[in-house]
Amino acid sequence: MKNAMGMVFLARTILTKPNCPASASKLRYYSSLPSSPLANNKLFVGGLSWSVDEKSLTDAFSSFGEVTEVNILYDKDTGRSRGFGFVNFSKEDDARCAKDAMDGKALLGRPLRISFALEKVRGGPVVVPHLSKIGDIATRNT
DNA sequence: TATGAGCGA
């Protein structure tokens, strides 16, 4: 079984994440203001083929780092993929690496359009009470 | 059935 070693090397080759020379942009933004609406660990992946599911997306991106979350948005009615999704990495270097490497590359026949995801609502939704309801309650309780 | 810019339960 001299192929066993070869298999190990093959596996290591697949599992080894490609090194990213473009990791020089380790700038940190110290502003407390939401000046950058871009998430650093999360990628917006558009241009997905409608036959791509979360598993194939994970397989396509997990070689660049630790993928912590993968979401594909499906249409409520038809159940079909809406053609885009989100891939979350544990390190932003890996996310940038995957973006640089996979942006424009085709997956299942369609070129991927990758960019950093827009930062989702920070701290949860802000519930603004409706003024008419408040008036209602006020008149009812007096 | 076929279709293709964008940012989410």
Short mmCIF file of N, CA and C (backbone and C1' of nucleotides) in Angstrom, two decimals:
data_model
loop_
_atom_site.label_atom_id
_atom_site.label_comp_id
_atom_site.label_asym_id
_atom_site.label_seq_id
_atom_site.Cartn_x
_atom_site.Cartn_y
_atom_site.Cartn_z
N MET A 1 0.83 -1.21 0.00
CA MET A 1 0.00 0.00 0.00
C MET A 1 0.86 1.25 0.00
N LYS A 2 1.57 1.46 -1.09
CA LYS A 2 2.38 2.67 -1.12
C LYS A 2 1.54 3.89 -1.47
N ASN A 3 0.28 3.65 -1.78
CA ASN A 3 -0.59 4.77 -2.12
C ASN A 3 -1.15 5.47 -0.90
N ALA A 4 -1.00 4.81 0.25
CA ALA A 4 -1.57 5.42 1.46
C ALA A 4 -0.93 6.78 1.72
N MET A 5 0.39 6.84 1.57
CA MET A 5 1.07 8.11 1.79
C MET A 5 0.60 9.14 0.78
N GLY A 6 0.43 8.67 -0.45
CA GLY A 6 -0.05 9.59 -1.48
C GLY A 6 -1.41 10.15 -1.14
N MET A 7 -2.26 9.30 -0.59
CA MET A 7 -3.57 9.77 -0.20
C MET A 7 -3.47 10.82 0.89
N VAL A 8 -2.56 10.58 1.83
CA VAL A 8 -2.39 11.56 2.91
C VAL A 8 -1.96 12.90 2.35
N PHE A 9 -1.01 12.84 1.43
CA PHE A 9 -0.54 14.10 0.84
C PHE A 9 -1.66 14.79 0.07
N LEU A 10 -2.45 13.98 -0.63
CA LEU A 10 -3.55 14.55 -1.37
C LEU A 10 -4.52 15.25 -0.43
N ALA A 11 -4.82 14.55 0.67
CA ALA A 11 -5.75 15.13 1.64
C ALA A 11 -5.18 16.42 2.22
N ARG A 12 -3.88 16.39 2.51
CA ARG A 12 -3.26 17.60 3.08
C ARG A 12 -3.29 18.74 2.07
N THR A 13 -3.08 18.37 0.80
CA THR A 13 -3.12 19.40 -0.22
C THR A 13 -4.49 20.05 -0.31
N ILE A 14 -5.53 19.22 -0.20
CA ILE A 14 -6.88 19.75 -0.29
C ILE A 14 -7.21 20.59 0.93
N LEU A 15 -6.83 20.08 2.11
CA LEU A 15 -7.24 20.75 3.34
C LEU A 15 -6.37 21.95 3.68
N THR A 16 -5.19 22.01 3.09
CA THR A 16 -4.33 23.15 3.36
C THR A 16 -4.90 24.40 2.73
N LYS A 17 -5.05 25.42 3.53
CA LYS A 17 -5.63 26.63 2.96
C LYS A 17 -4.57 27.38 2.17
N PRO A 18 -4.93 27.88 1.04
CA PRO A 18 -3.98 28.61 0.21
C PRO A 18 -3.51 29.87 0.92
N ASN A 19 -2.21 30.13 0.82
CA ASN A 19 -1.74 31.33 1.49
C ASN A 19 -2.10 32.56 0.67
N CYS A 20 -2.46 33.61 1.37
CA CYS A 20 -2.93 34.81 0.71
C CYS A 20 -1.89 35.89 0.81
N PRO A 21 -1.25 36.21 -0.30
CA PRO A 21 -0.27 37.29 -0.30
C PRO A 21 -0.92 38.64 -0.08
N ALA A 22 -2.20 38.70 -0.32
CA ALA A 22 -2.89 39.99 -0.20
C ALA A 22 -3.42 40.20 1.20
N SER A 23 -2.65 39.76 2.21
CA SER A 23 -3.10 39.97 3.58
C SER A 23 -2.38 41.14 4.22
N ALA A 24 -1.94 42.08 3.38
CA ALA A 24 -1.20 43.23 3.90
C ALA A 24 -2.13 44.29 4.46
N SER A 25 -3.40 44.18 4.15
CA SER A 25 -4.35 45.20 4.60
C SER A 25 -4.91 44.83 5.96
N LYS A 26 -4.02 44.90 6.97
CA LYS A 26 -4.47 44.58 8.32
C LYS A 26 -4.82 45.85 9.07
N LEU A 27 -5.39 46.77 8.36
CA LEU A 27 -5.79 48.02 8.99
C LEU A 27 -6.97 47.79 9.92
N ARG A 28 -6.91 48.45 11.04
CA ARG A 28 -8.01 48.38 12.00
C ARG A 28 -8.68 49.74 12.07
N TYR A 29 -9.96 49.74 12.07
CA TYR A 29 -10.69 50.99 12.19
C TYR A 29 -11.10 51.17 13.64
N TYR A 30 -10.56 52.18 14.27
CA TYR A 30 -10.82 52.39 15.68
C TYR A 30 -11.99 53.34 15.93
N SER A 31 -12.61 53.73 14.86
CA SER A 31 -13.75 54.64 15.04
C SER A 31 -14.91 53.91 15.69
N SER A 32 -15.56 54.57 16.64
CA SER A 32 -16.72 53.98 17.28
C SER A 32 -17.96 54.18 16.43
N LEU A 33 -17.85 55.08 15.46
CA LEU A 33 -18.99 55.30 14.59
C LEU A 33 -19.06 54.21 13.54
N PRO A 34 -20.26 53.90 13.09
CA PRO A 34 -20.40 52.89 12.03
C PRO A 34 -19.96 53.45 10.69
N SER A 35 -18.66 53.85 10.63
CA SER A 35 -18.17 54.45 9.39
C SER A 35 -18.06 53.41 8.29
N SER A 36 -17.78 52.18 8.69
CA SER A 36 -17.66 51.12 7.71
C SER A 36 -18.86 50.19 7.81
N PRO A 37 -19.79 50.27 6.90
CA PRO A 37 -20.96 49.41 6.95
C PRO A 37 -20.66 48.00 6.49
N LEU A 38 -19.39 47.72 6.24
CA LEU A 38 -19.04 46.40 5.75
C LEU A 38 -18.64 45.49 6.89
N ALA A 39 -19.18 44.30 6.85
CA ALA A 39 -18.74 43.28 7.80
C ALA A 39 -17.38 42.76 7.35
N ASN A 40 -16.53 42.40 8.27
CA ASN A 40 -15.19 41.97 7.90
C ASN A 40 -15.08 40.46 7.78
N ASN A 41 -15.90 39.75 8.54
CA ASN A 41 -15.82 38.29 8.52
C ASN A 41 -16.83 37.66 7.58
N LYS A 42 -17.75 38.46 7.08
CA LYS A 42 -18.86 37.86 6.34
C LYS A 42 -18.86 38.32 4.89
N LEU A 43 -19.07 37.36 4.02
CA LEU A 43 -19.07 37.66 2.59
C LEU A 43 -20.47 37.53 2.02
N PHE A 44 -20.79 38.47 1.18
CA PHE A 44 -22.00 38.36 0.36
C PHE A 44 -21.63 37.63 -0.92
N VAL A 45 -22.29 36.54 -1.16
CA VAL A 45 -21.99 35.74 -2.34
C VAL A 45 -23.20 35.75 -3.26
N GLY A 46 -23.05 36.46 -4.37
CA GLY A 46 -24.15 36.54 -5.33
C GLY A 46 -23.80 35.78 -6.60
N GLY A 47 -24.73 35.76 -7.49
CA GLY A 47 -24.52 35.07 -8.75
C GLY A 47 -24.55 33.57 -8.62
N LEU A 48 -25.14 33.10 -7.55
CA LEU A 48 -25.18 31.66 -7.33
C LEU A 48 -26.10 30.98 -8.32
N SER A 49 -25.68 29.83 -8.74
CA SER A 49 -26.59 28.99 -9.51
C SER A 49 -27.72 28.54 -8.59
N TRP A 50 -28.89 28.34 -9.16
CA TRP A 50 -30.04 28.01 -8.32
C TRP A 50 -29.99 26.58 -7.83
N SER A 51 -29.01 25.86 -8.27
CA SER A 51 -28.86 24.49 -7.79
C SER A 51 -27.76 24.39 -6.74
N VAL A 52 -27.23 25.54 -6.33
CA VAL A 52 -26.20 25.53 -5.28
C VAL A 52 -26.87 25.58 -3.92
N ASP A 53 -26.45 24.68 -3.05
CA ASP A 53 -27.00 24.69 -1.70
C ASP A 53 -25.89 25.02 -0.71
N GLU A 54 -26.25 25.03 0.58
CA GLU A 54 -25.28 25.43 1.59
C GLU A 54 -24.10 24.49 1.67
N LYS A 55 -24.37 23.23 1.41
CA LYS A 55 -23.27 22.27 1.50
C LYS A 55 -22.22 22.53 0.44
N SER A 56 -22.66 22.72 -0.78
CA SER A 56 -21.68 22.95 -1.86
C SER A 56 -20.98 24.29 -1.66
N LEU A 57 -21.68 25.27 -1.11
CA LEU A 57 -21.03 26.55 -0.82
C LEU A 57 -19.98 26.37 0.26
N THR A 58 -20.32 25.62 1.29
CA THR A 58 -19.36 25.36 2.35
C THR A 58 -18.15 24.64 1.81
N ASP A 59 -18.38 23.65 0.96
CA ASP A 59 -17.26 22.92 0.37
C ASP A 59 -16.38 23.84 -0.46
N ALA A 60 -17.01 24.81 -1.11
CA ALA A 60 -16.24 25.69 -1.99
C ALA A 60 -15.42 26.70 -1.21
N PHE A 61 -15.83 27.00 0.03
CA PHE A 61 -15.17 28.07 0.77
C PHE A 61 -14.36 27.60 1.97
N SER A 62 -14.60 26.36 2.41
CA SER A 62 -13.96 25.92 3.65
C SER A 62 -12.47 25.69 3.47
N SER A 63 -11.99 25.69 2.23
CA SER A 63 -10.56 25.49 2.03
C SER A 63 -9.78 26.78 2.29
N PHE A 64 -10.47 27.89 2.50
CA PHE A 64 -9.79 29.16 2.73
C PHE A 64 -9.72 29.52 4.21
N GLY A 65 -10.37 28.71 5.03
CA GLY A 65 -10.38 29.00 6.45
C GLY A 65 -11.57 28.34 7.11
N GLU A 66 -11.75 28.68 8.37
CA GLU A 66 -12.84 28.09 9.14
C GLU A 66 -14.14 28.81 8.84
N VAL A 67 -15.04 28.11 8.19
CA VAL A 67 -16.35 28.68 7.87
C VAL A 67 -17.29 28.41 9.04
N THR A 68 -17.79 29.46 9.63
CA THR A 68 -18.63 29.31 10.81
C THR A 68 -20.11 29.33 10.48
N GLU A 69 -20.45 29.91 9.36
CA GLU A 69 -21.88 29.99 9.03
C GLU A 69 -22.06 30.17 7.54
N VAL A 70 -23.03 29.50 7.00
CA VAL A 70 -23.37 29.63 5.58
C VAL A 70 -24.87 29.75 5.44
N ASN A 71 -25.30 30.78 4.79
CA ASN A 71 -26.73 30.97 4.57
C ASN A 71 -26.99 31.19 3.09
N ILE A 72 -27.95 30.48 2.59
CA ILE A 72 -28.47 30.77 1.26
C ILE A 72 -29.93 31.15 1.44
N LEU A 73 -30.32 32.22 0.80
CA LEU A 73 -31.69 32.71 0.98
C LEU A 73 -32.59 32.10 -0.08
N TYR A 74 -33.63 31.49 0.41
CA TYR A 74 -34.56 30.83 -0.48
C TYR A 74 -35.87 31.59 -0.56
N ASP A 75 -36.49 31.50 -1.69
CA ASP A 75 -37.78 32.13 -1.88
C ASP A 75 -38.85 31.36 -1.10
N LYS A 76 -39.66 32.12 -0.38
CA LYS A 76 -40.66 31.47 0.46
C LYS A 76 -41.66 30.68 -0.38
N ASP A 77 -42.01 31.23 -1.52
CA ASP A 77 -43.08 30.63 -2.30
C ASP A 77 -42.59 29.44 -3.12
N THR A 78 -41.58 29.70 -3.93
CA THR A 78 -41.14 28.65 -4.84
C THR A 78 -40.15 27.70 -4.19
N GLY A 79 -39.52 28.14 -3.08
CA GLY A 79 -38.53 27.30 -2.44
C GLY A 79 -37.21 27.30 -3.18
N ARG A 80 -37.14 28.05 -4.25
CA ARG A 80 -35.91 28.10 -5.02
C ARG A 80 -34.95 29.09 -4.38
N SER A 81 -33.67 28.85 -4.64
CA SER A 81 -32.66 29.77 -4.14
C SER A 81 -32.85 31.15 -4.77
N ARG A 82 -32.61 32.18 -3.99
CA ARG A 82 -32.71 33.53 -4.53
C ARG A 82 -31.42 33.96 -5.23
N GLY A 83 -30.48 33.07 -5.26
CA GLY A 83 -29.28 33.33 -6.04
C GLY A 83 -28.18 34.03 -5.28
N PHE A 84 -28.36 34.20 -3.99
CA PHE A 84 -27.28 34.78 -3.21
C PHE A 84 -27.33 34.25 -1.79
N GLY A 85 -26.24 34.46 -1.10
CA GLY A 85 -26.15 33.94 0.25
C GLY A 85 -25.01 34.60 1.00
N PHE A 86 -24.74 34.10 2.20
CA PHE A 86 -23.72 34.69 3.04
C PHE A 86 -22.81 33.60 3.58
N VAL A 87 -21.54 33.90 3.61
CA VAL A 87 -20.55 32.96 4.14
C VAL A 87 -19.76 33.67 5.23
N ASN A 88 -19.80 33.11 6.41
CA ASN A 88 -19.13 33.72 7.55
C ASN A 88 -17.86 32.97 7.90
N PHE A 89 -16.76 33.71 8.01
CA PHE A 89 -15.48 33.11 8.39
C PHE A 89 -15.14 33.50 9.81
N SER A 90 -14.29 32.68 10.43
CA SER A 90 -13.88 32.99 11.80
C SER A 90 -12.80 34.06 11.81
N LYS A 91 -12.04 34.15 10.74
CA LYS A 91 -11.01 35.19 10.66
C LYS A 91 -11.25 36.03 9.41
N GLU A 92 -11.02 37.30 9.54
CA GLU A 92 -11.29 38.17 8.40
C GLU A 92 -10.24 38.00 7.31
N ASP A 93 -9.07 37.53 7.68
CA ASP A 93 -8.06 37.25 6.66
C ASP A 93 -8.53 36.14 5.73
N ASP A 94 -9.16 35.13 6.33
CA ASP A 94 -9.67 34.04 5.53
C ASP A 94 -10.80 34.50 4.63
N ALA A 95 -11.62 35.39 5.19
CA ALA A 95 -12.73 35.90 4.39
C ALA A 95 -12.21 36.68 3.18
N ARG A 96 -11.20 37.52 3.44
CA ARG A 96 -10.63 38.31 2.35
C ARG A 96 -9.95 37.40 1.33
N CYS A 97 -9.32 36.39 1.86
CA CYS A 97 -8.65 35.43 0.99
C CYS A 97 -9.65 34.73 0.09
N ALA A 98 -10.72 34.27 0.69
CA ALA A 98 -11.74 33.57 -0.09
C ALA A 98 -12.37 34.50 -1.11
N LYS A 99 -12.56 35.74 -0.71
CA LYS A 99 -13.16 36.70 -1.63
C LYS A 99 -12.27 36.93 -2.84
N ASP A 100 -10.99 37.20 -2.55
CA ASP A 100 -10.06 37.46 -3.65
C ASP A 100 -9.91 36.25 -4.56
N ALA A 101 -10.00 35.07 -3.96
CA ALA A 101 -9.75 33.87 -4.74
C ALA A 101 -10.99 33.43 -5.52
N MET A 102 -12.16 33.66 -4.95
CA MET A 102 -13.37 33.10 -5.53
C MET A 102 -14.22 34.11 -6.28
N ASP A 103 -13.95 35.39 -6.11
CA ASP A 103 -14.75 36.39 -6.81
C ASP A 103 -14.52 36.29 -8.31
N GLY A 104 -15.58 36.10 -9.03
CA GLY A 104 -15.47 35.95 -10.47
C GLY A 104 -15.33 34.51 -10.92
N LYS A 105 -14.93 33.65 -9.98
CA LYS A 105 -14.82 32.24 -10.33
C LYS A 105 -16.20 31.61 -10.44
N ALA A 106 -16.31 30.69 -11.33
CA ALA A 106 -17.60 30.05 -11.57
C ALA A 106 -17.81 28.87 -10.65
N LEU A 107 -19.00 28.78 -10.12
CA LEU A 107 -19.39 27.63 -9.31
C LEU A 107 -20.67 27.05 -9.91
N LEU A 108 -20.54 25.80 -10.36
CA LEU A 108 -21.66 25.15 -11.03
C LEU A 108 -22.11 25.94 -12.26
N GLY A 109 -21.13 26.49 -12.96
CA GLY A 109 -21.44 27.09 -14.25
C GLY A 109 -21.71 28.57 -14.24
N ARG A 110 -21.86 29.16 -13.03
CA ARG A 110 -22.14 30.60 -13.00
C ARG A 110 -21.07 31.32 -12.20
N PRO A 111 -20.61 32.44 -12.69
CA PRO A 111 -19.57 33.20 -11.99
C PRO A 111 -20.09 33.81 -10.70
N LEU A 112 -19.31 33.66 -9.65
CA LEU A 112 -19.68 34.19 -8.34
C LEU A 112 -19.40 35.69 -8.26
N ARG A 113 -20.28 36.37 -7.59
CA ARG A 113 -20.06 37.80 -7.32
C ARG A 113 -19.95 37.96 -5.82
N ILE A 114 -18.72 38.16 -5.37
CA ILE A 114 -18.47 38.18 -3.94
C ILE A 114 -18.06 39.56 -3.48
N SER A 115 -18.63 40.00 -2.40
CA SER A 115 -18.20 41.23 -1.76
C SER A 115 -18.44 41.07 -0.27
N PHE A 116 -17.89 41.98 0.51
CA PHE A 116 -18.13 41.89 1.95
C PHE A 116 -19.58 42.26 2.25
N ALA A 117 -20.15 41.51 3.16
CA ALA A 117 -21.57 41.71 3.47
C ALA A 117 -21.77 43.04 4.17
N LEU A 118 -22.91 43.62 3.94
CA LEU A 118 -23.28 44.82 4.66
C LEU A 118 -23.59 44.45 6.10
N GLU A 119 -23.11 45.26 7.01
CA GLU A 119 -23.29 44.99 8.44
C GLU A 119 -24.77 44.96 8.77
N LYS A 120 -25.15 43.88 9.39
CA LYS A 120 -26.55 43.74 9.76
C LYS A 120 -26.86 44.65 10.94
N VAL A 121 -28.13 44.71 11.28
CA VAL A 121 -28.55 45.60 12.34
C VAL A 121 -27.80 45.29 13.62
N ARG A 122 -27.14 46.29 14.15
CA ARG A 122 -26.27 46.11 15.30
C ARG A 122 -27.07 46.29 16.58
N GLY A 123 -27.07 45.27 17.41
CA GLY A 123 -27.74 45.37 18.70
C GLY A 123 -29.23 45.11 18.62
N GLY A 124 -29.66 44.52 17.53
CA GLY A 124 -31.06 44.15 17.43
C GLY A 124 -31.92 45.30 16.97
N PRO A 125 -33.15 44.99 16.62
CA PRO A 125 -34.07 45.99 16.10
C PRO A 125 -34.50 46.98 17.18
N VAL A 126 -34.60 48.21 16.77
CA VAL A 126 -35.05 49.26 17.68
C VAL A 126 -36.56 49.41 17.53
N VAL A 127 -37.26 49.10 18.59
CA VAL A 127 -38.71 49.14 18.54
C VAL A 127 -39.19 50.55 18.89
N VAL A 128 -39.82 51.18 17.94
CA VAL A 128 -40.36 52.51 18.17
C VAL A 128 -41.87 52.40 18.36
N PRO A 129 -42.35 52.70 19.56
CA PRO A 129 -43.79 52.60 19.82
C PRO A 129 -44.57 53.60 18.97
N HIS A 130 -45.71 53.13 18.52
CA HIS A 130 -46.54 53.98 17.68
C HIS A 130 -47.28 54.98 18.56
N LEU A 131 -47.25 56.23 18.13
CA LEU A 131 -47.80 57.31 18.97
C LEU A 131 -49.30 57.17 19.18
N SER A 132 -50.01 56.74 18.15
CA SER A 132 -51.46 56.62 18.29
C SER A 132 -51.80 55.55 19.33
N LYS A 133 -51.00 54.47 19.35
CA LYS A 133 -51.24 53.43 20.33
C LYS A 133 -51.00 53.96 21.74
N ILE A 134 -49.95 54.78 21.87
CA ILE A 134 -49.65 55.33 23.18
C ILE A 134 -50.81 56.21 23.65
N GLY A 135 -51.33 56.99 22.72
CA GLY A 135 -52.48 57.82 23.07
C GLY A 135 -53.66 56.97 23.50
N ASP A 136 -53.83 55.87 22.79
CA ASP A 136 -54.90 54.94 23.13
C ASP A 136 -54.76 54.46 24.57
N ILE A 137 -53.54 53.96 24.87
CA ILE A 137 -53.30 53.42 26.21
C ILE A 137 -53.50 54.51 27.25
N ALA A 138 -52.99 55.71 26.94
CA ALA A 138 -53.10 56.81 27.90
C ALA A 138 -54.56 57.12 28.21
N THR A 139 -55.38 57.20 27.18
CA THR A 139 -56.79 57.54 27.41
C THR A 139 -57.52 56.40 28.09
N ARG A 140 -57.04 55.17 27.84
CA ARG A 140 -57.73 54.04 28.44
C ARG A 140 -57.41 53.92 29.93
N ASN A 141 -56.18 54.27 30.28
CA ASN A 141 -55.76 54.06 31.67
C ASN A 141 -56.13 55.23 32.56
N THR A 142 -56.64 56.27 32.01
CA THR A 142 -57.04 57.41 32.85
C THR A 142 -58.54 57.40 32.93
P DT B 1 -41.97 23.74 -14.41
"O5'" DT B 1 -41.74 24.43 -15.82
"C5'" DT B 1 -41.86 23.72 -17.05
"C4'" DT B 1 -41.26 24.59 -18.14
"C3'" DT B 1 -39.92 25.20 -17.77
"O3'" DT B 1 -39.09 25.21 -18.93
"C1'" DT B 1 -41.47 26.94 -18.19
P DA B 2 -37.54 25.40 -18.74
"O5'" DA B 2 -37.24 26.95 -19.00
"C5'" DA B 2 -37.59 27.53 -20.24
"C4'" DA B 2 -37.35 29.03 -20.20
"C3'" DA B 2 -35.97 29.43 -19.71
"O3'" DA B 2 -35.56 30.62 -20.40
"C1'" DA B 2 -37.61 30.30 -18.25
P DT B 3 -34.09 31.22 -20.19
"O5'" DT B 3 -34.29 32.33 -19.06
"C5'" DT B 3 -35.31 33.31 -19.22
"C4'" DT B 3 -35.28 34.29 -18.07
"C3'" DT B 3 -33.87 34.81 -17.73
"O3'" DT B 3 -33.93 36.21 -17.49
"C1'" DT B 3 -34.83 33.80 -15.83
P DG B 4 -32.69 37.12 -17.90
"O5'" DG B 4 -31.87 37.24 -16.52
"C5'" DG B 4 -32.42 38.00 -15.47
"C4'" DG B 4 -31.44 38.07 -14.33
"C3'" DG B 4 -30.03 38.54 -14.73
"O3'" DG B 4 -29.73 39.72 -14.02
"C1'" DG B 4 -29.93 36.63 -13.33
P DA B 5 -28.51 40.60 -14.44
"O5'" DA B 5 -28.87 42.04 -13.86
"C5'" DA B 5 -28.01 42.69 -12.98
"C4'" DA B 5 -28.82 43.53 -12.01
"C3'" DA B 5 -28.01 44.07 -10.86
"O3'" DA B 5 -28.64 45.23 -10.32
"C1'" DA B 5 -29.43 42.30 -10.11
P DG B 6 -27.75 46.35 -9.62
"O5'" DG B 6 -28.17 46.24 -8.08
"C5'" DG B 6 -27.63 45.22 -7.31
"C4'" DG B 6 -28.66 44.69 -6.33
"C3'" DG B 6 -28.14 44.68 -4.90
"O3'" DG B 6 -29.23 44.77 -4.01
"C1'" DG B 6 -28.48 42.48 -5.61
P DC B 7 -28.99 45.51 -2.57
"O5'" DC B 7 -28.77 44.22 -1.66
"C5'" DC B 7 -29.82 43.27 -1.49
"C4'" DC B 7 -29.54 42.44 -0.25
"C3'" DC B 7 -29.66 43.21 1.05
"O3'" DC B 7 -30.08 42.32 2.08
"C1'" DC B 7 -27.48 42.44 0.83
P DG B 8 -31.32 42.77 2.92
"O5'" DG B 8 -31.81 41.38 3.51
"C5'" DG B 8 -32.32 40.39 2.62
"C4'" DG B 8 -32.21 39.03 3.26
"C3'" DG B 8 -33.03 38.90 4.55
"O3'" DG B 8 -33.64 37.63 4.57
"C1'" DG B 8 -30.81 38.33 4.97
P DA B 9 -35.21 37.54 4.76
"O5'" DA B 9 -35.44 36.71 6.09
"C5'" DA B 9 -36.68 36.04 6.12
"C4'" DA B 9 -36.81 35.26 7.38
"C3'" DA B 9 -37.01 36.13 8.62
"O3'" DA B 9 -38.36 36.49 8.75
"C1'" DA B 9 -35.45 34.40 9.04
#
